[in-house]
Structure formats: structure tokens, C-alpha cells
Amino acid sequence: GQQLNQSPQSMFIQEGEDVSMNCTSSSIFNTWLWYKQDPGEGPVLLIALYKAGELTSNGRLTAQFGITRKDSFLNISASIPSDVGIYFCAGADNTDKLIFGTGTRLQVFP
Amino acid sequence: ETGVTQSPTHLIKTRGQQVTLRCSSQSGHNTVSWYQQALGQGPQFIFQYYREEENGRGNFPPRFSGLQFPNYSSELNVNALELDDSALYLCASSLEVSSYEQYFGPGTRLTVT
């Protein structure tokens, strides 16, 4: 099935560092969402974006809807150990389904 | 407010068998979507149910079928199980069919041997 490309695939950072990850698609999307998944659990919605160029924050998380509507970015500032997990982007076009990315695995060391 | 719940948590089946997975949507949510997540991959859309009718389907064969009940809970049925059906099955609910903000349950881990 179709999946969006996320990079990097994995990140190993020190506590307190900032993190950036992105998601790209060959198709245009009307909505971008970012989820975090912990082991053995379902994805948890972090941020939803609805408009090209939109920049939205949720605490230490900031996400942007790319101008071309084919990409999105997620930044985490001042990382903490509980930020560990897999981050997925998801895009929605005019159909009713979400298309998920391949995921970015984040590891934070104290 | 009750979140999305799924049952069972884990399941082991033999190739060729049939399985039914269950999902209770978040309180007030009328739309349910099902996803398959293979190990190391992102979730793949199976189908969505709204007002007890299928409302969109991904690239999955007909042996994957579903139901939604008047209380908005849902079932995913898979017939003639194959080894490749081994995955985490996730249910997600949303407030309205027009909302893309989907809230996921913890999933059912299905192993087919």
C-alpha cells in the first residue's frame, strides 16, 4: 500500500536537544496530521494541520503544512525522555482515508 | 470521556481460520476506521464505517469485512486467514465522517501460524 516518506528513519539524540523530522508525498494533501506511537499502543494524535503554510504548536511540538501541500515538518524543542517513540505523519486527500508515513523512531538519551 | 477500546488484546489463529476483532468508539464519535499495521510500518487503511455503512475502502481483499452497530461500535472480520495477515489491527474513531482527526485504540495483535 501507499506510504509517505519520512526522514530521518531514526534519530538518537541527547535530552535537551531539538528535533526536526519531515514527511513528503508525491500527491497533494488537504490535511496533514502527526501521531506518536509508543510500543504496544495505538498512535496518539499530536497535531492536525488544515491549510498550506499553516504553523501549529502543541506545547514543545511545532508542525508546519508545506506550501506545496506535498510535505509537512515536525519539530520538538528541548527533548525529554518521554519523547521516545515512533512519530508518524499522515495525509488526507479528498477521500476518507488517512495515508501514513513510514515513521521516524526517536531515542532520547539522558 | 471513554477512549477507543479494542478486544481482544492478542490473538493467535491458524492459517485458513476466521477471526473477529471488536472496537468501541470514543464517546460521541460516529465514524470508525480500521487499519492494519505490519511490524515496522505505518498503519494501512482497511475501511471506514459511518452510520452502519461502509464509507471508503483501502486496497484489501473482500475477505476483510466489517460491521458497525447502532451504538457505533464496530467489528472487523477476516476470513481464510493467511500468514501475511499477522499484524497489529487498529481501530480509530472520529467525531464526524468529515473529520480527519482520528483517535486510535490500543490495537489487537493478531498472529497467524
Short mmCIF file of C-alpha atoms in Angstrom, two decimals:
data_model
loop_
_atom_site.label_atom_id
_atom_site.label_comp_id
_atom_site.label_asym_id
_atom_site.label_seq_id
_atom_site.Cartn_x
_atom_site.Cartn_y
_atom_site.Cartn_z
CA GLY A 1 0.00 0.00 0.00
CA GLN A 2 0.96 3.63 -0.42
CA GLN A 3 3.05 5.18 2.36
CA LEU A 4 4.51 8.62 2.73
CA ASN A 5 8.28 9.04 3.02
CA GLN A 6 9.52 10.16 6.40
CA SER A 7 13.04 11.19 7.27
CA PRO A 8 15.11 10.50 9.10
CA GLN A 9 14.19 6.87 9.67
CA SER A 10 15.61 7.04 13.19
CA MET A 11 17.22 9.60 15.47
CA PHE A 12 19.37 9.24 18.56
CA ILE A 13 19.65 12.50 20.48
CA GLN A 14 20.59 13.79 23.88
CA GLU A 15 18.00 15.10 26.30
CA GLY A 16 17.52 18.84 25.82
CA GLU A 17 18.28 18.84 22.10
CA ASP A 18 15.82 19.99 19.47
CA VAL A 19 14.49 17.52 16.89
CA SER A 20 13.32 18.01 13.32
CA MET A 21 11.68 15.46 11.08
CA ASN A 22 9.78 15.67 7.83
CA CYS A 23 7.34 13.88 5.62
CA THR A 24 7.00 14.05 1.84
CA SER A 25 4.46 12.85 -0.68
CA SER A 26 4.16 12.68 -4.44
CA SER A 27 0.50 13.66 -4.05
CA ILE A 28 -1.19 16.79 -2.74
CA PHE A 29 -2.97 16.54 0.59
CA ASN A 30 -5.64 18.76 2.15
CA THR A 31 -4.86 17.76 5.71
CA TRP A 32 -1.69 16.70 7.48
CA LEU A 33 -1.58 15.05 10.89
CA TRP A 34 1.21 13.96 13.19
CA TYR A 35 0.91 10.99 15.53
CA LYS A 36 3.18 9.43 18.16
CA GLN A 37 3.11 5.70 18.87
CA ASP A 38 4.58 4.05 21.95
CA PRO A 39 5.39 0.32 21.97
CA GLY A 40 2.28 -1.84 22.27
CA GLU A 41 -0.09 1.09 21.92
CA GLY A 42 -2.08 2.83 19.22
CA PRO A 43 -0.96 6.12 17.66
CA VAL A 44 -1.83 9.28 19.62
CA LEU A 45 -2.79 12.42 17.70
CA LEU A 46 -0.35 15.28 18.32
CA ILE A 47 -1.16 18.00 15.80
CA ALA A 48 -3.57 18.49 12.87
CA LEU A 49 -2.92 20.95 10.02
CA TYR A 50 -5.55 22.11 7.56
CA LYS A 51 -4.08 24.86 5.43
CA ALA A 52 -0.98 25.20 3.25
CA GLY A 53 1.65 27.21 5.10
CA GLU A 54 -0.06 26.72 8.47
CA LEU A 55 2.21 26.55 11.50
CA THR A 56 0.68 25.00 14.63
CA SER A 57 2.13 24.35 18.07
CA ASN A 58 1.22 21.94 20.85
CA GLY A 59 3.49 22.59 23.81
CA ARG A 60 7.05 21.81 22.75
CA LEU A 61 5.85 20.47 19.39
CA THR A 62 5.52 22.61 16.28
CA ALA A 63 4.34 21.35 12.90
CA GLN A 64 4.04 23.01 9.53
CA PHE A 65 1.90 22.26 6.47
CA GLY A 66 4.19 22.74 3.46
CA ILE A 67 3.34 25.39 0.88
CA THR A 68 3.35 22.83 -1.94
CA ARG A 69 0.86 20.69 0.09
CA LYS A 70 3.18 17.74 -0.55
CA ASP A 71 5.15 17.90 2.68
CA SER A 72 4.99 18.58 6.38
CA PHE A 73 7.50 19.11 9.16
CA LEU A 74 7.51 18.38 12.88
CA ASN A 75 9.87 19.98 15.38
CA ILE A 76 10.29 19.04 19.02
CA SER A 77 12.12 21.51 21.21
CA ALA A 78 14.11 20.67 24.35
CA SER A 79 13.53 16.91 24.10
CA ILE A 80 12.84 14.86 27.23
CA PRO A 81 12.96 11.09 27.81
CA SER A 82 9.19 10.67 27.39
CA ASP A 83 9.50 11.92 23.80
CA VAL A 84 10.85 8.47 22.92
CA GLY A 85 8.64 6.66 20.43
CA ILE A 86 7.78 6.44 16.76
CA TYR A 87 6.41 9.53 15.06
CA PHE A 88 4.11 9.10 12.08
CA CYS A 89 2.83 11.68 9.67
CA ALA A 90 -0.49 11.09 7.91
CA GLY A 91 -2.06 12.86 4.98
CA ALA A 92 -5.65 13.06 3.83
CA ASP A 93 -6.87 13.99 0.34
CA ASN A 94 -10.48 14.13 -0.81
CA THR A 95 -11.13 10.51 0.08
CA ASP A 96 -11.94 9.35 3.57
CA LYS A 97 -8.72 7.56 4.33
CA LEU A 98 -5.53 8.61 6.02
CA ILE A 99 -2.26 7.63 4.38
CA PHE A 100 0.52 7.16 6.90
CA GLY A 101 4.24 7.65 6.64
CA THR A 102 6.95 5.10 7.27
CA GLY A 103 7.69 6.55 10.70
CA THR A 104 10.64 8.20 12.46
CA ARG A 105 11.93 6.38 15.51
CA LEU A 106 13.19 8.76 18.20
CA GLN A 107 15.50 7.73 21.00
CA VAL A 108 16.46 10.25 23.70
CA PHE A 109 19.46 9.67 25.94
CA PRO A 110 19.79 11.37 29.34
CA GLU B 1 -14.87 10.52 28.42
CA THR B 2 -14.10 6.94 27.39
CA GLY B 3 -11.43 6.41 24.76
CA VAL B 4 -11.39 3.85 21.97
CA THR B 5 -11.23 0.28 23.26
CA GLN B 6 -10.43 -2.91 21.36
CA SER B 7 -10.72 -6.60 22.11
CA PRO B 8 -9.06 -8.97 22.33
CA THR B 9 -5.57 -7.63 23.03
CA HIS B 10 -3.79 -10.59 21.48
CA LEU B 11 -4.96 -13.45 19.30
CA ILE B 12 -3.30 -16.47 17.72
CA LYS B 13 -5.01 -18.17 14.80
CA THR B 14 -4.14 -20.84 12.26
CA ARG B 15 -3.96 -20.24 8.53
CA GLY B 16 -7.38 -20.69 6.92
CA GLN B 17 -9.34 -19.80 10.06
CA GLN B 18 -11.62 -16.83 10.52
CA VAL B 19 -11.27 -14.05 13.10
CA THR B 20 -13.47 -11.27 14.50
CA LEU B 21 -11.97 -8.20 16.16
CA ARG B 22 -14.04 -5.70 18.11
CA CYS B 23 -13.88 -1.96 18.70
CA SER B 24 -15.83 0.50 20.83
CA SER B 25 -15.52 4.05 19.58
CA GLN B 26 -14.83 7.08 21.73
CA SER B 27 -17.95 8.54 23.33
CA GLY B 28 -19.84 10.75 20.85
CA HIS B 29 -17.89 9.54 17.79
CA ASN B 30 -19.98 8.13 14.94
CA THR B 31 -17.27 7.13 12.46
CA VAL B 32 -14.92 4.17 12.79
CA SER B 33 -11.91 3.31 10.65
CA TRP B 34 -9.81 0.13 10.69
CA TYR B 35 -6.11 -0.07 9.92
CA GLN B 36 -3.57 -2.87 9.58
CA GLN B 37 -0.08 -2.17 10.88
CA ALA B 38 2.61 -4.66 9.93
CA LEU B 39 5.78 -4.74 12.01
CA GLY B 40 8.00 -1.74 11.34
CA GLN B 41 5.49 0.00 9.09
CA GLY B 42 2.86 2.70 9.34
CA PRO B 43 -0.84 1.84 9.56
CA GLN B 44 -2.59 0.91 6.29
CA PHE B 45 -6.24 1.89 5.83
CA ILE B 46 -8.62 -1.07 5.53
CA PHE B 47 -12.04 0.59 5.56
CA GLN B 48 -14.25 3.12 7.30
CA TYR B 49 -17.81 2.82 8.64
CA TYR B 50 -20.29 5.64 9.10
CA ARG B 51 -23.94 5.16 10.11
CA GLU B 52 -23.55 1.40 9.79
CA GLU B 53 -22.45 1.58 6.15
CA GLU B 54 -19.01 1.11 4.64
CA ASN B 55 -17.75 4.56 3.63
CA GLY B 56 -14.46 4.03 1.85
CA ARG B 57 -12.13 1.07 1.49
CA GLY B 58 -8.42 0.63 1.05
CA ASN B 59 -6.58 -1.94 -1.04
CA PHE B 60 -7.68 -5.02 0.90
CA PRO B 61 -9.41 -8.14 -0.50
CA PRO B 62 -13.11 -8.92 0.17
CA ARG B 63 -12.19 -11.46 2.83
CA PHE B 64 -11.70 -8.40 5.04
CA SER B 65 -15.19 -7.25 6.02
CA GLY B 66 -16.73 -5.17 8.74
CA LEU B 67 -19.81 -4.09 10.58
CA GLN B 68 -20.86 -1.04 12.53
CA PHE B 69 -23.65 -1.24 15.09
CA PRO B 70 -26.23 1.41 16.12
CA ASN B 71 -24.11 2.29 19.17
CA TYR B 72 -21.21 2.99 16.74
CA SER B 73 -19.14 0.04 17.91
CA SER B 74 -17.60 -1.99 15.12
CA GLU B 75 -16.23 -5.37 14.12
CA LEU B 76 -13.54 -6.39 11.68
CA ASN B 77 -13.85 -9.89 10.23
CA VAL B 78 -11.12 -11.63 8.32
CA ASN B 79 -11.84 -14.94 6.56
CA ALA B 80 -9.40 -17.53 5.25
CA LEU B 81 -6.50 -16.14 7.27
CA GLU B 82 -3.09 -16.02 5.62
CA LEU B 83 0.33 -15.78 7.27
CA ASP B 84 0.70 -12.20 5.95
CA ASP B 85 -2.39 -11.17 7.93
CA SER B 86 -0.23 -11.25 11.06
CA ALA B 87 -0.20 -7.61 12.21
CA LEU B 88 -1.48 -5.09 14.72
CA TYR B 89 -5.08 -4.17 13.84
CA LEU B 90 -6.02 -0.68 14.89
CA CYS B 91 -9.43 0.87 15.20
CA ALA B 92 -9.83 4.66 15.13
CA SER B 93 -12.90 6.77 15.74
CA SER B 94 -13.69 10.32 14.73
CA LEU B 95 -16.40 12.76 15.75
CA GLU B 96 -17.84 13.04 12.26
CA VAL B 97 -17.17 11.40 8.91
CA SER B 98 -15.86 14.75 7.69
CA SER B 99 -13.25 14.92 10.45
CA TYR B 100 -9.77 13.62 9.72
CA GLU B 101 -8.79 13.80 13.39
CA GLN B 102 -8.91 10.12 14.22
CA TYR B 103 -8.34 8.72 17.70
CA PHE B 104 -6.86 5.24 17.91
CA GLY B 105 -7.40 2.32 20.23
CA PRO B 106 -4.53 0.22 21.58
CA GLY B 107 -4.92 -2.39 18.83
CA THR B 108 -5.29 -6.15 18.59
CA ARG B 109 -2.12 -8.11 17.86
CA LEU B 110 -3.05 -10.99 15.51
CA THR B 111 -0.60 -13.80 14.87
CA VAL B 112 -1.38 -16.31 12.14
CA THR B 113 0.59 -19.57 12.24
#
